[in-house]
CSV table of C-alpha atoms in Angstrom, one decimal:
chain,number,residue,atom,x,y,z
A,9,MET,CA,10.4,10.4,-3.1
A,10,LYS,CA,8.7,6.9,-3.9
A,11,ILE,CA,7.2,5.4,-1.2
A,12,ILE,CA,4.9,2.2,-0.7
A,13,VAL,CA,2.6,2.0,2.6
A,14,ILE,CA,1.8,-1.7,3.0
A,15,GLY,CA,-0.2,-3.4,5.5
A,16,PRO,CA,-3.4,-5.7,5.9
A,17,GLN,CA,-6.7,-4.1,5.8
A,18,GLY,CA,-7.7,-2.3,8.8
A,19,SER,CA,-4.0,-1.5,9.5
A,20,GLY,CA,-4.7,2.1,9.2
A,21,LYS,CA,-2.1,2.2,6.2
A,22,SER,CA,-4.5,4.3,4.0
A,23,THR,CA,-4.8,7.0,6.6
A,24,GLN,CA,-1.1,6.8,6.9
A,25,ALA,CA,-0.3,6.9,3.3
A,26,LYS,CA,-2.7,10.1,3.0
A,27,MET,CA,-1.2,11.7,5.7
A,28,LEU,CA,2.2,11.4,4.5
A,29,ALA,CA,1.5,12.3,0.9
A,30,GLU,CA,-0.1,15.5,2.3
A,31,LYS,CA,3.0,16.2,4.3
A,32,LEU,CA,5.3,15.4,1.4
A,33,SER,CA,3.4,17.3,-0.9
A,34,LEU,CA,3.1,14.0,-3.2
A,35,PRO,CA,0.2,12.6,-4.8
A,36,TYR,CA,-1.6,9.7,-2.8
A,37,VAL,CA,-2.1,6.8,-5.3
A,38,GLU,CA,-4.5,4.2,-3.5
A,39,MET,CA,-4.8,1.0,-5.9
A,40,GLY,CA,-8.3,-0.2,-4.5
A,41,HIS,CA,-9.8,3.4,-5.5
A,42,LEU,CA,-8.2,3.3,-8.9
A,43,LEU,CA,-9.8,-0.3,-9.4
A,44,ARG,CA,-13.1,0.6,-7.7
A,45,GLU,CA,-13.3,3.7,-10.1
A,46,LYS,CA,-12.4,1.5,-13.1
A,47,SER,CA,-15.1,-1.2,-12.2
A,48,ALA,CA,-17.6,1.3,-13.0
A,49,ASP,CA,-16.7,1.1,-16.8
A,50,THR,CA,-18.7,-1.4,-19.0
A,51,ASP,CA,-16.0,-3.0,-20.5
A,52,THR,CA,-14.8,-6.7,-20.0
A,53,GLN,CA,-11.9,-5.3,-17.5
A,54,ALA,CA,-14.5,-3.6,-15.5
A,55,GLY,CA,-16.4,-6.6,-15.1
A,56,LYS,CA,-13.6,-8.9,-14.1
A,57,ILE,CA,-12.7,-6.4,-11.4
A,58,ARG,CA,-16.3,-6.1,-10.0
A,59,GLN,CA,-16.3,-9.9,-9.9
A,60,ALA,CA,-12.9,-9.9,-8.1
A,61,LEU,CA,-14.3,-7.3,-5.6
A,62,GLU,CA,-17.4,-8.6,-4.7
A,63,VAL,CA,-15.8,-11.9,-3.2
A,64,GLY,CA,-12.8,-10.5,-1.5
A,65,ASN,CA,-10.3,-11.8,-4.3
A,66,LEU,CA,-7.4,-10.0,-5.9
A,67,VAL,CA,-8.1,-8.4,-9.3
A,68,PRO,CA,-6.5,-10.0,-12.1
A,69,ASP,CA,-2.5,-9.1,-12.0
A,70,GLN,CA,-2.2,-7.8,-15.6
A,71,ILE,CA,-5.4,-5.5,-15.2
A,72,THR,CA,-4.0,-4.0,-11.6
A,73,ILE,CA,-0.4,-3.7,-13.1
A,74,GLN,CA,-2.0,-1.8,-16.4
A,75,THR,CA,-4.0,0.2,-13.9
A,76,LEU,CA,-1.1,1.3,-11.9
A,77,HIS,CA,1.0,2.0,-14.7
A,78,GLN,CA,-1.6,4.5,-16.1
A,79,ARG,CA,-1.8,6.5,-12.9
A,80,LEU,CA,1.9,6.9,-12.4
A,81,GLU,CA,2.4,8.0,-16.2
A,82,LYS,CA,0.4,11.3,-15.2
A,83,SER,CA,2.5,14.4,-14.8
A,84,ASP,CA,1.8,14.9,-11.1
A,85,CYS,CA,3.5,11.6,-10.1
A,86,LYS,CA,6.9,12.6,-11.9
A,87,ASN,CA,8.5,13.6,-8.5
A,88,GLY,CA,7.4,10.6,-6.7
A,89,PHE,CA,3.9,9.4,-5.0
A,90,VAL,CA,2.8,7.6,-2.1
A,91,LEU,CA,1.6,4.2,-2.9
A,92,ASP,CA,-1.3,2.5,-1.1
A,93,GLY,CA,-2.4,-1.2,-1.7
A,94,TYR,CA,0.2,-2.2,-4.1
A,95,PRO,CA,2.1,-4.9,-4.9
A,96,ARG,CA,-0.1,-7.6,-3.5
A,97,ASN,CA,1.9,-10.5,-4.8
A,98,TYR,CA,5.0,-11.4,-6.6
A,99,VAL,CA,3.7,-11.0,-10.0
A,100,GLN,CA,2.6,-7.3,-9.1
A,101,LEU,CA,6.2,-6.9,-7.4
A,102,GLU,CA,7.6,-7.4,-10.9
A,103,GLY,CA,5.4,-4.7,-12.3
A,104,LEU,CA,6.5,-2.0,-9.7
A,105,PRO,CA,8.3,0.8,-11.1
A,106,PRO,CA,11.8,1.3,-10.3
A,107,GLY,CA,13.4,3.5,-7.5
A,108,ILE,CA,11.4,3.0,-4.4
A,109,ASN,CA,12.8,4.8,-1.8
A,110,LYS,CA,11.0,3.5,1.4
A,111,VAL,CA,8.3,1.0,2.2
A,112,PHE,CA,6.4,1.4,5.5
A,113,TYR,CA,4.7,-2.0,6.4
A,114,ILE,CA,2.0,-0.7,9.3
A,115,HIS,CA,1.1,-4.0,11.2
A,116,VAL,CA,-1.7,-5.0,13.4
A,117,PRO,CA,-3.1,-8.3,14.6
A,118,ASP,CA,-5.9,-9.7,12.6
A,119,ASP,CA,-8.6,-9.3,15.6
A,120,VAL,CA,-7.8,-5.2,15.6
A,121,ALA,CA,-8.1,-5.4,12.0
A,122,ILE,CA,-11.4,-7.1,11.9
A,123,LYS,CA,-12.9,-5.0,14.5
A,124,ARG,CA,-12.0,-1.7,12.8
A,125,LEU,CA,-13.1,-3.2,9.4
A,126,ILE,CA,-16.7,-3.8,10.8
A,127,ALA,CA,-16.8,-0.6,12.5
A,128,ARG,CA,-16.4,1.1,9.1
A,129,GLY,CA,-19.3,-0.3,7.8
A,130,ARG,CA,-18.6,-0.1,4.2
A,131,HIS,CA,-20.9,-2.7,2.0
A,132,ASP,CA,-18.0,-4.8,1.0
A,133,ASP,CA,-16.8,-5.3,4.5
A,134,SER,CA,-18.6,-8.7,5.8
A,135,LEU,CA,-17.0,-10.8,8.0
A,136,ASN,CA,-16.5,-13.2,5.2
A,137,ILE,CA,-14.7,-11.0,3.0
A,138,ILE,CA,-12.5,-9.4,5.6
A,139,THR,CA,-11.5,-12.9,6.6
A,140,ARG,CA,-10.8,-13.7,3.2
A,141,ARG,CA,-8.7,-10.6,2.3
A,142,LEU,CA,-6.6,-10.9,5.6
A,143,GLU,CA,-6.1,-14.7,4.5
A,144,LEU,CA,-4.7,-13.4,0.9
A,145,PHE,CA,-2.7,-10.8,2.7
A,146,HIS,CA,-0.9,-13.3,4.9
A,147,ARG,CA,-0.5,-15.6,2.0
A,148,GLU,CA,0.3,-13.4,-0.8
A,149,THR,CA,1.4,-9.9,0.2
A,150,GLU,CA,3.2,-10.6,3.7
A,151,PRO,CA,5.9,-12.7,1.9
A,152,LEU,CA,6.9,-9.7,-0.2
A,153,LEU,CA,8.3,-8.0,3.0
A,154,ALA,CA,11.5,-10.5,2.7
A,155,TYR,CA,12.0,-8.8,-0.7
A,156,PHE,CA,11.7,-5.1,0.8
A,157,ARG,CA,13.8,-6.1,3.7
A,158,GLN,CA,16.5,-7.2,1.6
A,159,GLU,CA,16.6,-4.1,-0.4
A,160,LYS,CA,17.0,-2.7,2.9
A,161,ILE,CA,13.8,0.0,2.4
A,162,THR,CA,11.6,-1.5,4.9
A,163,GLU,CA,10.4,0.5,8.2
A,164,GLU,CA,7.9,-1.6,10.3
A,165,VAL,CA,5.2,0.4,12.2
A,166,ASP,CA,3.3,-0.6,14.8
A,167,GLY,CA,-0.2,0.1,13.6
A,168,GLY,CA,-2.1,-0.6,17.0
A,169,ARG,CA,-1.5,2.7,18.4
A,170,ASN,CA,-3.7,6.1,17.6
A,171,VAL,CA,-3.3,7.7,14.1
A,172,GLU,CA,-0.9,10.6,15.4
A,173,GLU,CA,1.3,8.6,17.2
A,174,ILE,CA,1.8,6.1,14.0
A,175,HIS,CA,2.4,9.3,11.9
A,176,GLN,CA,4.9,10.9,14.2
A,177,ASP,CA,6.7,7.5,14.0
A,178,VAL,CA,6.6,7.3,10.5
A,179,MET,CA,7.7,10.9,9.8
A,180,SER,CA,10.8,10.5,12.2
A,181,ARG,CA,11.8,7.4,10.5
A,182,LEU,CA,11.5,9.1,7.3
A,183,LYS,CA,13.4,12.0,8.6
A,184,LYS,CA,16.0,9.8,10.0
A,185,LYS,CA,16.6,8.1,6.5
A,186,GLN,CA,16.7,11.4,4.9
A,187,SER,CA,19.6,12.5,7.3
A,188,ILE,CA,21.7,9.4,6.9
A,189,SER,CA,21.3,9.7,3.0
A,190,THR,CA,22.4,13.5,3.3
A,191,ASN,CA,25.4,12.4,5.8
A,192,GLU,CA,26.7,9.7,3.2
A,193,LYS,CA,26.4,12.1,0.3
A,194,ASN,CA,28.4,14.7,2.5
A,195,LYS,CA,31.1,12.2,3.3
A,196,LYS,CA,31.9,11.5,-0.2
């Protein structure tokens, strides 16, 4: 099963993606982590990644797509994965591997996201950078939801609740989809 968890920074998408990956015994693939890891290298790509991350911009699409594909080619992803933080725009959408089964959109108001991000206290979570990331999400990533809705693979989840309530909601939606697919196969 190939699942994407999408949402603004501070929505709890990473927490939910990790829990979902663990529950389904699938690898958790977090784009931000992959890029931060790659930024520690000494090549030109690493410098471009660092430069983008420092100001809250998106990493150049070709670097992001290449980094994702390198990760998904590993053997642990052959039966699926839970992807967090990708795609972030239409160019990245075109670089998405085929066969995505489900997209969970975890949504929260910006004020809640800002409060959560400030509280986690990461060095790149200044108010200016957080605000920039949220603006980018609304302008670049949120419009992708129209594509996923058209594909009828989107589940919109209220991220304003506690972690366990959200997880139970996600799991019940996934089980519901699986039982519908099973019933459709049985009818044929």
